[in-house]
Coordinates of C-alpha atoms and ligand atoms in Angstrom, one line a residue:
X1 CA 0.0 0.0 0.0
X2 CA 1.4 3.3 -1.0
X3 CA 1.4 6.5 0.9
X4 CA -0.8 8.0 -1.8
X5 CA -3.4 5.3 -1.2
X6 CA -3.4 6.3 2.4
X7 CA -4.2 9.9 1.5
X8 CA -1.6 10.8 4.2
X9 CA -4.0 10.3 7.0
X10 CA -4.2 6.6 7.5
X11 CA -6.5 3.9 6.2
X12 CA -8.9 1.8 8.4
X13 CA -10.0 -1.4 6.7
X14 CA -13.0 -3.2 8.1
X15 CA -13.4 -6.8 7.1
X16 CA -17.1 -7.5 6.7
X17 CA -16.3 -11.1 5.7
X18 CA -14.7 -11.6 9.1
X19 CA -17.7 -10.1 10.8
X20 CA -19.9 -12.5 8.9
X21 CA -17.6 -15.4 9.9
X22 CA -17.7 -14.3 13.5
X23 CA -21.5 -14.2 13.4
X24 CA -21.6 -17.7 12.0
X25 CA -19.1 -18.9 14.7
X26 CA -21.4 -17.5 17.4
X27 CA -24.5 -19.0 15.9
X28 CA -22.9 -22.4 15.8
X29 CA -22.1 -22.2 19.6
X30 CA -25.7 -21.5 20.6
X31 CA -28.0 -24.1 22.1
X32 CA -30.8 -25.5 19.9
X33 CA -33.6 -23.0 19.3
X34 CA -31.6 -20.0 20.4
X35 CA -31.3 -17.2 17.8
X36 CA -28.4 -14.9 17.5
X37 CA -29.0 -11.2 17.5
X38 CA -26.3 -8.5 16.8
X39 CA -25.5 -5.5 19.0
X40 CA -24.7 -2.6 16.6
X41 CA -24.9 0.3 19.1
X42 CA -22.4 3.2 18.9
X43 CA -22.2 3.0 15.1
X44 CA -21.5 -0.8 15.3
X45 CA -18.8 -0.2 17.9
X46 CA -17.3 2.5 15.8
X47 CA -17.0 0.4 12.6
X48 CA -19.9 1.9 10.6
X49 CA -23.4 0.6 11.2
X50 CA -24.5 1.4 7.6
X51 CA -22.0 -1.2 6.3
X52 CA -22.0 -3.6 9.2
X53 CA -25.7 -4.1 9.9
X54 CA -26.7 -4.9 6.2
X55 CA -23.8 -7.4 6.1
X56 CA -25.1 -9.1 9.3
X57 CA -28.6 -9.1 7.8
X58 CA -27.2 -10.9 4.7
X59 CA -25.7 -13.5 7.1
X60 CA -29.1 -14.2 8.4
X61 CA -29.3 -12.0 11.4
X62 CA -32.9 -10.6 12.0
X63 CA -32.6 -9.1 15.5
X64 CA -30.5 -6.0 16.2
X65 CA -29.8 -4.0 19.3
X66 CA -28.9 -0.3 19.4
X67 CA -28.5 2.0 22.4
X68 CA -30.5 5.0 21.5
X69 CA -33.7 6.0 19.7
X70 CA -31.7 8.0 17.2
X71 CA -29.5 5.0 16.4
X72 CA -32.7 2.9 16.0
X73 CA -34.2 5.4 13.5
X74 CA -31.0 5.4 11.5
X75 CA -30.9 1.6 11.5
X76 CA -34.5 1.2 10.6
X77 CA -33.8 3.0 7.3
X78 CA -30.9 0.6 6.6
X79 CA -32.7 -2.7 7.1
X80 CA -35.6 -4.6 5.6
X81 CA -38.9 -4.5 7.5
X82 CA -38.6 -8.0 8.9
X83 CA -35.6 -7.0 11.0
X84 CA -36.5 -6.4 14.7
X85 CA -34.7 -3.5 16.2
X86 CA -34.4 -3.2 20.0
X87 CA -33.4 0.1 21.8
X88 CA -31.4 -0.8 24.9
X89 CA -31.5 2.3 27.1
X90 CA -35.2 2.5 27.7
X91 CA -37.3 5.4 26.6
X92 CA -37.5 8.9 27.7
X93 CA -40.9 10.4 28.5
X94 CA -42.5 11.8 25.4
X95 CA -40.6 9.6 22.9
X96 CA -43.0 6.7 22.9
X97 CA -44.8 7.6 19.7
X98 CA -41.5 8.4 17.9
X99 CA -40.2 4.9 18.9
X100 CA -43.4 3.1 17.8
X101 CA -43.6 5.1 14.5
X102 CA -40.1 3.8 13.6
X103 CA -41.2 0.3 14.4
X104 CA -38.6 0.0 17.1
X105 CA -39.0 -2.2 20.2
X106 CA -37.9 -0.3 23.3
X107 CA -36.2 -2.2 26.2
X108 CA -38.3 -0.7 29.1
X109 CA -36.8 -0.6 32.6
X110 CA -39.7 0.4 34.9
X111 CA -43.4 0.1 35.6
X112 CA -43.8 3.7 34.8
X113 CA -42.2 3.2 31.4
X114 CA -44.6 0.3 30.7
X115 CA -47.6 2.4 31.7
X116 CA -46.5 5.3 29.4
X117 CA -45.9 2.8 26.6
X118 CA -49.5 1.6 27.0
X119 CA -50.8 5.2 27.0
X120 CA -49.0 6.4 24.0
X121 CA -48.8 3.4 21.6
X122 CA -51.0 0.7 20.1
X123 CA -54.7 0.3 20.6
X124 CA -56.9 0.6 23.8
X125 CA -56.3 -3.0 24.6
X126 CA -52.8 -3.6 23.4
X127 CA -49.7 -1.5 23.1
X128 CA -47.0 -1.9 20.4
X129 CA -44.4 -4.6 21.2
X130 CA -41.8 -3.9 23.8
X131 CA -39.1 -5.6 25.8
X132 CA -38.5 -5.5 29.6
X133 CA -35.1 -5.4 31.2
X134 CA -34.7 -6.8 34.7
X135 CA -31.7 -6.4 37.0
X136 CA -30.1 -9.6 38.2
X137 CA -26.9 -8.2 39.7
X138 CA -25.4 -5.7 37.2
X139 CA -27.1 -2.8 39.0
X140 CA -27.3 -0.6 35.9
X141 CA -30.5 -0.2 33.9
X142 CA -33.4 -2.5 34.7
X143 CA -36.2 -3.4 37.0
X144 CA -35.2 -4.8 40.4
X145 CA -36.8 -7.8 42.0
X146 CA -39.1 -5.8 44.4
X147 CA -40.6 -3.7 41.6
X148 CA -41.0 -6.8 39.4
X149 CA -42.9 -8.7 42.2
X150 CA -45.1 -5.7 42.5
X151 CA -45.6 -5.6 38.7
X152 CA -46.7 -9.2 38.7
X153 CA -49.6 -8.2 40.9
X154 CA -51.0 -6.1 37.9
X155 CA -50.9 -8.8 35.2
X156 CA -53.3 -6.7 33.1
X157 CA -50.6 -4.1 32.7
X158 CA -48.0 -6.7 31.6
X159 CA -50.4 -8.2 29.1
X160 CA -51.5 -4.9 27.7
X161 CA -48.0 -3.5 27.5
X162 CA -47.3 -6.4 25.0
X163 CA -43.9 -7.5 26.5
X164 CA -42.4 -9.8 23.9
X165 CA -38.9 -10.2 25.4
X166 CA -37.5 -10.2 28.9
X167 CA -33.8 -9.6 29.2
X168 CA -31.0 -9.0 31.7
X169 CA -27.3 -8.4 31.4
X170 CA -24.3 -10.2 33.0
X171 CA -21.7 -8.2 34.8
X172 CA -18.8 -10.7 35.0
X173 CA -19.3 -12.9 31.9
X174 CA -15.7 -12.4 30.8
X175 CA -14.6 -14.1 34.0
X176 CA -16.1 -17.6 33.6
X177 CA -15.3 -18.7 37.2
X178 CA -16.9 -15.6 38.8
X179 CA -19.6 -16.7 41.3
X180 CA -21.8 -13.8 40.2
X181 CA -22.5 -15.6 36.8
X182 CA -24.4 -18.6 38.3
X183 CA -26.1 -16.2 40.8
X184 CA -27.3 -14.0 38.0
X185 CA -28.4 -17.0 36.0
X186 CA -30.5 -18.3 38.9
X187 CA -32.1 -14.9 39.5
X188 CA -32.9 -14.5 35.8
X189 CA -34.5 -18.0 35.6
X190 CA -36.8 -16.9 38.5
X191 CA -37.8 -13.7 36.7
X192 CA -38.4 -15.6 33.4
X193 CA -40.6 -18.3 34.9
X194 CA -42.6 -15.8 36.9
X195 CA -43.3 -13.8 33.8
X196 CA -44.1 -16.9 31.8
X197 CA -46.8 -17.8 34.3
X198 CA -48.6 -14.7 33.1
X199 CA -47.5 -14.5 29.5
X200 CA -46.3 -17.9 28.3
X201 CA -45.0 -17.0 24.9
X202 CA -42.6 -14.3 26.2
X203 CA -39.0 -14.9 25.0
X204 CA -35.8 -14.4 27.1
X205 CA -32.4 -13.0 26.3
X206 CA -29.4 -13.0 28.7
X207 CA -26.0 -13.4 27.1
X208 CA -23.6 -10.9 25.6
X209 CA -20.5 -12.3 23.7
X210 CA -18.7 -13.7 26.8
X211 CA -22.0 -15.0 28.2
X212 CA -22.4 -17.2 25.1
X213 CA -19.1 -19.0 26.1
X214 CA -20.5 -19.8 29.6
X215 CA -22.7 -22.6 28.2
X216 CA -26.1 -23.6 27.0
X217 CA -27.9 -22.7 30.2
X218 CA -27.0 -19.0 29.6
X219 CA -28.5 -18.9 26.0
X220 CA -32.3 -18.8 26.4
X221 CA -34.1 -17.7 23.2
X222 CA -31.9 -14.9 21.9
X223 CA -28.2 -14.2 22.4
X224 CA -26.9 -10.6 22.1
X225 CA -23.3 -10.5 21.1
X226 CA -21.6 -7.3 20.1
X227 CA -17.8 -7.3 20.7
X228 CA -17.2 -10.8 19.5
X229 CA -18.6 -9.9 16.1
X230 CA -16.0 -7.3 15.8
X231 CA -13.1 -9.6 16.7
X232 CA -12.7 -8.9 20.4
X233 CA -11.8 -12.0 22.4
X234 CA -14.8 -13.1 24.5
X235 CA -12.5 -15.1 26.8
X236 CA -9.6 -12.9 27.8
X237 CA -6.6 -15.0 28.7
X238 CA -7.5 -17.8 26.2
X239 CA -6.8 -17.9 22.5
X240 CA -9.2 -15.8 20.6
X241 CA -11.5 -18.1 18.5
X242 CA -12.7 -15.1 16.4
X243 CA -11.3 -13.4 13.3
X244 CA -9.8 -10.0 13.6
X245 CA -11.9 -7.4 11.8
X246 CA -9.9 -4.1 11.7
X247 CA -6.7 -3.2 10.2
X248 CA -5.3 0.3 10.6
X249 CA -2.4 1.6 8.6
X250 CA -0.9 5.0 9.0
X251 CA 1.9 6.8 7.1
X252 CA 5.3 7.5 8.6
X253 CA 5.7 11.3 8.5
X254 CA 9.4 11.5 9.3
X255 CA 12.3 9.2 10.1
X256 CA 15.0 10.7 12.4
X257 CA 18.5 9.7 13.3
X258 CA 19.3 10.7 16.8
X259 CA 22.8 12.1 17.0
X260 CA 22.9 12.8 20.7
X261 CA 21.0 11.5 23.8
X262 CA 17.7 13.3 24.1
X263 CA 14.2 13.4 25.5
X264 CA 11.2 12.5 23.4
X265 CA 7.8 14.2 23.4
X266 CA 5.6 16.1 25.8
X267 CA 6.8 16.0 29.4
X268 CA 10.1 14.7 28.2
X269 CA 9.0 11.3 29.4
X270 CA 10.7 9.3 26.6
X271 CA 14.3 9.1 25.9
X272 CA 16.4 8.2 22.9
X273 CA 20.1 7.4 22.9
X274 CA 22.6 8.8 20.4
X275 CA 22.7 6.5 17.3
X276 CA 19.0 5.4 17.6
X277 CA 16.4 5.9 14.9
X278 CA 12.8 7.2 15.4
X279 CA 9.7 7.2 13.3
X280 CA 7.1 9.8 13.8
X281 CA 3.7 8.4 12.5
X282 CA 0.2 9.7 12.0
X283 CA -2.3 8.8 14.6
X284 CA -2.7 10.6 17.9
X285 CA -5.2 10.7 20.7
X286 CA -7.6 12.7 18.5
X287 CA -7.6 9.6 16.3
X288 CA -8.3 7.2 19.1
X289 CA -4.7 6.4 19.9
X290 CA -5.5 6.5 23.6
X291 CA -2.9 8.6 25.5
X292 CA -2.8 6.1 28.3
X293 CA -0.7 3.9 26.1
X294 CA 2.1 6.5 26.1
X295 CA 5.5 4.8 26.5
X296 CA 3.8 1.3 26.5
X297 CA 2.2 1.0 23.1
X298 CA 3.5 -1.1 20.3
X299 CA 2.9 -1.2 16.5
X300 CA 4.1 -3.0 13.4
X301 CA 6.5 -1.3 11.1
X302 CA 6.0 -2.4 7.5
X303 CA 9.2 -2.4 5.4
X304 CA 8.4 -3.9 2.0
X305 CA 7.2 -7.5 2.8
X306 CA 8.6 -7.5 6.3
X307 CA 6.8 -6.7 9.5
X308 CA 8.8 -5.6 12.5
X309 CA 7.2 -5.1 16.0
X310 CA 8.4 -1.8 17.5
X311 CA 7.8 0.1 20.7
X312 CA 6.4 3.5 21.4
X313 CA 8.6 6.3 22.8
X314 CA 7.2 9.1 25.0
X315 CA 3.7 10.4 25.1
X316 CA 1.0 10.1 22.4
X317 CA 0.3 13.6 21.0
X318 CA -2.9 14.8 19.4
X319 CA -2.0 13.9 15.8
X320 CA 1.1 11.8 16.0
X321 CA 3.1 9.4 18.1
X322 CA 6.8 8.3 18.0
X323 CA 8.2 4.8 17.7
X324 CA 11.8 3.5 18.2
X325 CA 12.8 1.9 14.9
X326 CA 16.5 1.3 15.8
X327 CA 15.9 -2.4 15.3
X328 CA 15.4 -1.9 11.6
X329 CA 18.3 -2.2 9.2
X330 CA 19.2 0.6 6.9
X331 CA 17.6 -1.4 4.0
X332 CA 14.4 -1.8 6.0
X333 CA 14.3 1.9 6.9
X334 CA 14.6 2.7 3.2
X335 CA 11.5 0.8 2.5
X336 CA 9.5 2.0 5.6
X337 CA 6.5 4.1 4.6
X338 CA 3.7 2.6 6.7
X339 CA 2.9 1.5 10.2
X340 CA 0.2 -1.0 11.2
X341 CA -1.3 0.4 14.4
X342 CA -4.0 -2.4 14.5
X343 CA -4.1 -5.7 12.7
X344 CA -3.5 -9.4 13.0
X345 CA -0.2 -9.0 14.9
X346 CA -1.2 -6.2 17.2
X347 CA -4.9 -6.5 17.9
X348 CA -7.6 -4.3 19.3
X349 CA -7.3 -6.4 22.5
X350 CA -3.5 -5.9 22.6
X351 CA -3.8 -2.1 22.2
X352 CA -6.5 -2.1 24.9
X353 CA -4.3 -3.9 27.3
X354 CA -1.4 -1.5 26.6
X355 CA -3.7 1.5 27.1
X356 CA -5.0 0.1 30.4
X357 CA -8.5 -0.4 29.0
X358 CA -10.5 -2.9 26.9
X359 CA -10.7 -3.5 23.2
X360 CA -14.3 -2.0 23.2
X361 CA -12.9 1.4 24.0
X362 CA -10.3 1.1 21.3
X363 CA -12.9 0.4 18.7
X364 CA -15.4 3.0 19.8
X365 CA -12.6 5.6 19.9
X366 CA -11.4 5.1 16.4
X367 CA -11.1 8.5 14.8
X368 CA -12.9 10.1 12.0
X369 CA -9.7 11.4 10.2
X370 CA -8.8 8.0 8.7
X371 CA -9.9 6.9 5.3
X372 CA -12.2 3.9 5.6
X373 CA -12.5 0.9 3.4
X374 CA -14.8 -2.1 3.6
X375 CA -13.9 -5.6 2.4
Ligands
PLP401 C1 -23.5 -3.7 24.8 C2 -24.4 -4.7 25.3 C3 -24.4 -6.0 24.8 C4 -23.3 -6.5 23.9 O1 -22.2 -6.9 24.8 P1 -20.8 -7.4 24.2 O2 -20.0 -7.7 25.5 O3 -20.2 -6.4 23.3 O4 -21.1 -8.7 23.5 C5 -25.4 -6.9 25.2 N1 -26.4 -6.5 26.0 C6 -26.5 -5.3 26.5 C7 -27.6 -4.9 27.4 C8 -25.5 -4.3 26.2 O5 -25.5 -3.1 26.7

């Protein structure tokens, strides 16, 4: 790839085929009768929902989750009518009709939201379809057990509100041995059976990407993976069974021979010894190269056909960062035009670890200044 192709700002390649393969891998892991949804919130984790969601639809996915009403409206226009679109963060008062008009299924989190949904949508006897989120231990959005027990005493409201799906979210699914996983599972099973006594056909959804790996008991009717579709390892610490999805290449802006010992970058936190070589590359914290990886990041220098892993020096700046390329031979330096900041050899998970965070934050931080290409 030439610097011209990179348009001098970097090129982010998203492999839609890898996303489709990851979807297929997840489907194959599910218990019989469990369908696989796709979570495409936050612009498909930063990768571009307008490309990613139709690709998943072509792979057979018919259930999609977004975070906000605006994301739902955008997605509705991208997908055929038989796709079900759930909005995860509940509904704010006054938005009920907008939500129903776009044929979105809100994930409601309180009795009051169920009441308002009945008042503002559907007919006198039945509201438009909705989902209900219960809290089994995450203590984020959702209805707690006490409110739920109270709600069960007004079965007319539950029936009228047209609850099609009950869901809950695991807090520790990426730690398979964590005792909170079976505790949340037991709590969820109680919620589900109580609701099914009133409304037998209601479906249940419990597992995110990591939850799928906890086994069939966690699958219920509909799984909700997000990160695994985009190549993030659902089982940190084990080999990643999924295909990497992103590749990010940026141009080298300058190579420098260091002739005397010196400090590198803001705060003079990096140091380079006389005789070393540095490469200044595009990609700074305004492009999602999180500043917390300063001094700890790595990347792959690409010299012709050769790939050489190199280390970051000093702090990440807004637009650039600096790598030590002393390990490259003069011949390799002569061919060096491009760095791979993310790819098969330095993954989203690797960068997340170097930055003291998770791959999710790396993906959703990817900047808008790179060119984008879909494969
Ligand atoms: C984001 C989200 C998911 C997807 O989680 P991953 O860990 O990315 O698979 C599933 N369910 C809910 C409620 C979420 O907020």
